PDB file of C-alpha atoms in Angstrom:
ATOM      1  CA  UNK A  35      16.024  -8.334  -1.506  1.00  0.00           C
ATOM      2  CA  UNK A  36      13.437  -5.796  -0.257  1.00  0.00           C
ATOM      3  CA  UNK A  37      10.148  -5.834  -1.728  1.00  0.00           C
ATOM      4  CA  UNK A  38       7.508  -3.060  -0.838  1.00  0.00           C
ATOM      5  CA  UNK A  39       3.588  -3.649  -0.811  1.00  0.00           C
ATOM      6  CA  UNK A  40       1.505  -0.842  -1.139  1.00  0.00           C
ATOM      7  CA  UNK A  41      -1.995  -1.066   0.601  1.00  0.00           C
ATOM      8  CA  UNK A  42      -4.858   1.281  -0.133  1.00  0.00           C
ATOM      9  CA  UNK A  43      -8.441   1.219  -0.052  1.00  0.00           C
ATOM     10  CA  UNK A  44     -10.621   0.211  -3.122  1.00  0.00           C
ATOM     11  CA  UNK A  45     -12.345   3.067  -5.098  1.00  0.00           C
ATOM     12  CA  UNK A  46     -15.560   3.584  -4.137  1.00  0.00           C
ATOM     13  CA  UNK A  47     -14.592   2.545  -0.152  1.00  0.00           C
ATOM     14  CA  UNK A  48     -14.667   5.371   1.888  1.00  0.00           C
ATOM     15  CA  UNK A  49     -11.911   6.962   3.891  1.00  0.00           C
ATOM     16  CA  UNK A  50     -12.949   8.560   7.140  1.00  0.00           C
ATOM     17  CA  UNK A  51      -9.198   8.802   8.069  1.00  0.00           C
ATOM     18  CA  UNK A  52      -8.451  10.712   4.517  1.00  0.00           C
ATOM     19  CA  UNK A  53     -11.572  12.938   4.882  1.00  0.00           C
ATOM     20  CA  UNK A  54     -10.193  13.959   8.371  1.00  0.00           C
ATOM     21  CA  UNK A  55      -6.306  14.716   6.861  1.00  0.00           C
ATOM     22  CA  UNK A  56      -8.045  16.921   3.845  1.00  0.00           C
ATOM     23  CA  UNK A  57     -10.268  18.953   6.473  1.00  0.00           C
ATOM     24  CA  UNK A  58      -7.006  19.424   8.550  1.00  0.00           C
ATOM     25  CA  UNK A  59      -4.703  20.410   5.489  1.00  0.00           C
ATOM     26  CA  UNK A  60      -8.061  22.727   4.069  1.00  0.00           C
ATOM     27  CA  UNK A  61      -8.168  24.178   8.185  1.00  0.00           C
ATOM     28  CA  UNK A  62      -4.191  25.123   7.633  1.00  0.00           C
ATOM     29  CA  UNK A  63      -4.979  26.728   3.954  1.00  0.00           C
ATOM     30  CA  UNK A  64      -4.035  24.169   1.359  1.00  0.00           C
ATOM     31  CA  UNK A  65      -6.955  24.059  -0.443  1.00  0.00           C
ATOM     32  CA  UNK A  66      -6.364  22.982  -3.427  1.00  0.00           C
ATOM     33  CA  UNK A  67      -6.884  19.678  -2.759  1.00  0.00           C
ATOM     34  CA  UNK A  68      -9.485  17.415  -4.745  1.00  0.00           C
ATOM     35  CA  UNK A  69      -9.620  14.379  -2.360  1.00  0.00           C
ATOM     36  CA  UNK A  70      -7.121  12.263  -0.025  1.00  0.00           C
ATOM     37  CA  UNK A  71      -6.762   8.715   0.277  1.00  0.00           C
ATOM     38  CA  UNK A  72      -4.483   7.065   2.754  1.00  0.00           C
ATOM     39  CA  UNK A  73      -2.740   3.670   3.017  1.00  0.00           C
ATOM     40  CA  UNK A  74      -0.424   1.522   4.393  1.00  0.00           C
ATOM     41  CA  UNK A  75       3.219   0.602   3.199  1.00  0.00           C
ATOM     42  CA  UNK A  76       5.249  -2.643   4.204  1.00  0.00           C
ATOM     43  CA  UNK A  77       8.739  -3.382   3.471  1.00  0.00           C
ATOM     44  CA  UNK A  78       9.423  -6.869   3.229  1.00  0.00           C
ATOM     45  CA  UNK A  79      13.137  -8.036   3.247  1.00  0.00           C
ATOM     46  CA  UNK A  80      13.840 -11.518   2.001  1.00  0.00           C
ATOM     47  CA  UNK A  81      16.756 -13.377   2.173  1.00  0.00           C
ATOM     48  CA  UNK A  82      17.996 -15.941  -0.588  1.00  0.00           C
ATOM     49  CA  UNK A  83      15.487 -15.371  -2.829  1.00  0.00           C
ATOM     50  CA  UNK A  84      15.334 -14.627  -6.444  1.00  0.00           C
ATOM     51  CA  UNK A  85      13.290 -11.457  -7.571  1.00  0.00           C
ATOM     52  CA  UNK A  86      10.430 -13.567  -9.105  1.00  0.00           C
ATOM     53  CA  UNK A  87      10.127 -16.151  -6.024  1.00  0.00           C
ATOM     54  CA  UNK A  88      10.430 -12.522  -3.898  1.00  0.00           C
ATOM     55  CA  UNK A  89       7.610 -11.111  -5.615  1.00  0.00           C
ATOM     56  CA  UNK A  90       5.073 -14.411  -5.251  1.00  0.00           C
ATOM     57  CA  UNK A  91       6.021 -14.587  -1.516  1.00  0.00           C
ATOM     58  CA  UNK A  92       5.307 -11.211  -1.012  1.00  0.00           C
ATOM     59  CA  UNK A  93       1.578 -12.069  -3.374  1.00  0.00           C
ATOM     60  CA  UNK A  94       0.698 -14.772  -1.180  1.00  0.00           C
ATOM     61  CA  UNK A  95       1.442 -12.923   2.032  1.00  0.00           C
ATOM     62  CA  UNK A  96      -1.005 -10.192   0.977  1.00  0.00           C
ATOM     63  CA  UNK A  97      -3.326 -12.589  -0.130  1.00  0.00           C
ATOM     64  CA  UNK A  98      -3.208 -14.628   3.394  1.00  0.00           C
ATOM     65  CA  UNK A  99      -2.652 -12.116   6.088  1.00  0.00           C
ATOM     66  CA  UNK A 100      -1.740  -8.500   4.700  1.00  0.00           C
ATOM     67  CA  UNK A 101      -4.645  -7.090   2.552  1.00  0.00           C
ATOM     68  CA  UNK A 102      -8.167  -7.275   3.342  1.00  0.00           C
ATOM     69  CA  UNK A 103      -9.544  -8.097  -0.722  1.00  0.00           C
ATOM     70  CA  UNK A 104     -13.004  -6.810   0.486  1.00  0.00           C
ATOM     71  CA  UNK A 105     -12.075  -3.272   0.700  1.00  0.00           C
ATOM     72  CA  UNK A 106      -8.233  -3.314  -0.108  1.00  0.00           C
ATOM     73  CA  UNK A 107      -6.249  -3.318  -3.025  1.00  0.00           C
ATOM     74  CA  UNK A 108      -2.314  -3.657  -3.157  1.00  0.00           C
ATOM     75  CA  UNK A 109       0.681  -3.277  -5.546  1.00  0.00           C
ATOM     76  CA  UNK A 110       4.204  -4.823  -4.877  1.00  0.00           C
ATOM     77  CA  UNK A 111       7.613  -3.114  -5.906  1.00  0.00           C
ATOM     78  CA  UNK A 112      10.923  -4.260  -5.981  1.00  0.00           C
ATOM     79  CA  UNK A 113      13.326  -2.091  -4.580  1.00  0.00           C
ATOM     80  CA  UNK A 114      16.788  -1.966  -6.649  1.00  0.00           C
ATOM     81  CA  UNK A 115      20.015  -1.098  -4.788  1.00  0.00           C
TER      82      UNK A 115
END
């Protein structure tokens, strides 16, 4: 079962990386843009594990190692075949 976490900074954090991206897309004309905000994706795949037991494996690996709660929020997904 894959399961996929999806990191991004807290509101109110800011994003020096997503400033840079918006300058660069603004430099090559696309200006409509408001703000940008980057992040991080993992794609976990489990083995034997039922989709509930997935999804609190894949909690308390964010929670221990993979998100940094300060400035860091996440959401987890279950990806269907």
């Amino acid at each position: 079962m894959k399961v996929i976490v999806n990191i991004s900074l807290k509101e109110g954090v800011l994003d020096p990386e997503g400033q840079a991206i918006k300058t660069s897309l603004s430099n090559l004309g696309f200006e409509n843009l408001n703000d940008v905000r980057t992040g991080k994706q993992i794609i976990l795949n489990f083995v034997n594990l039922e989709e509930n037991e997935a999804v609190l494996e894949a909690k308390k690996m964010c929670e221990d190692l993979l998100v940094n709660s300060v400035i860091e929020k996440y959401k987890i997904n279950i990806l269907r075949n």
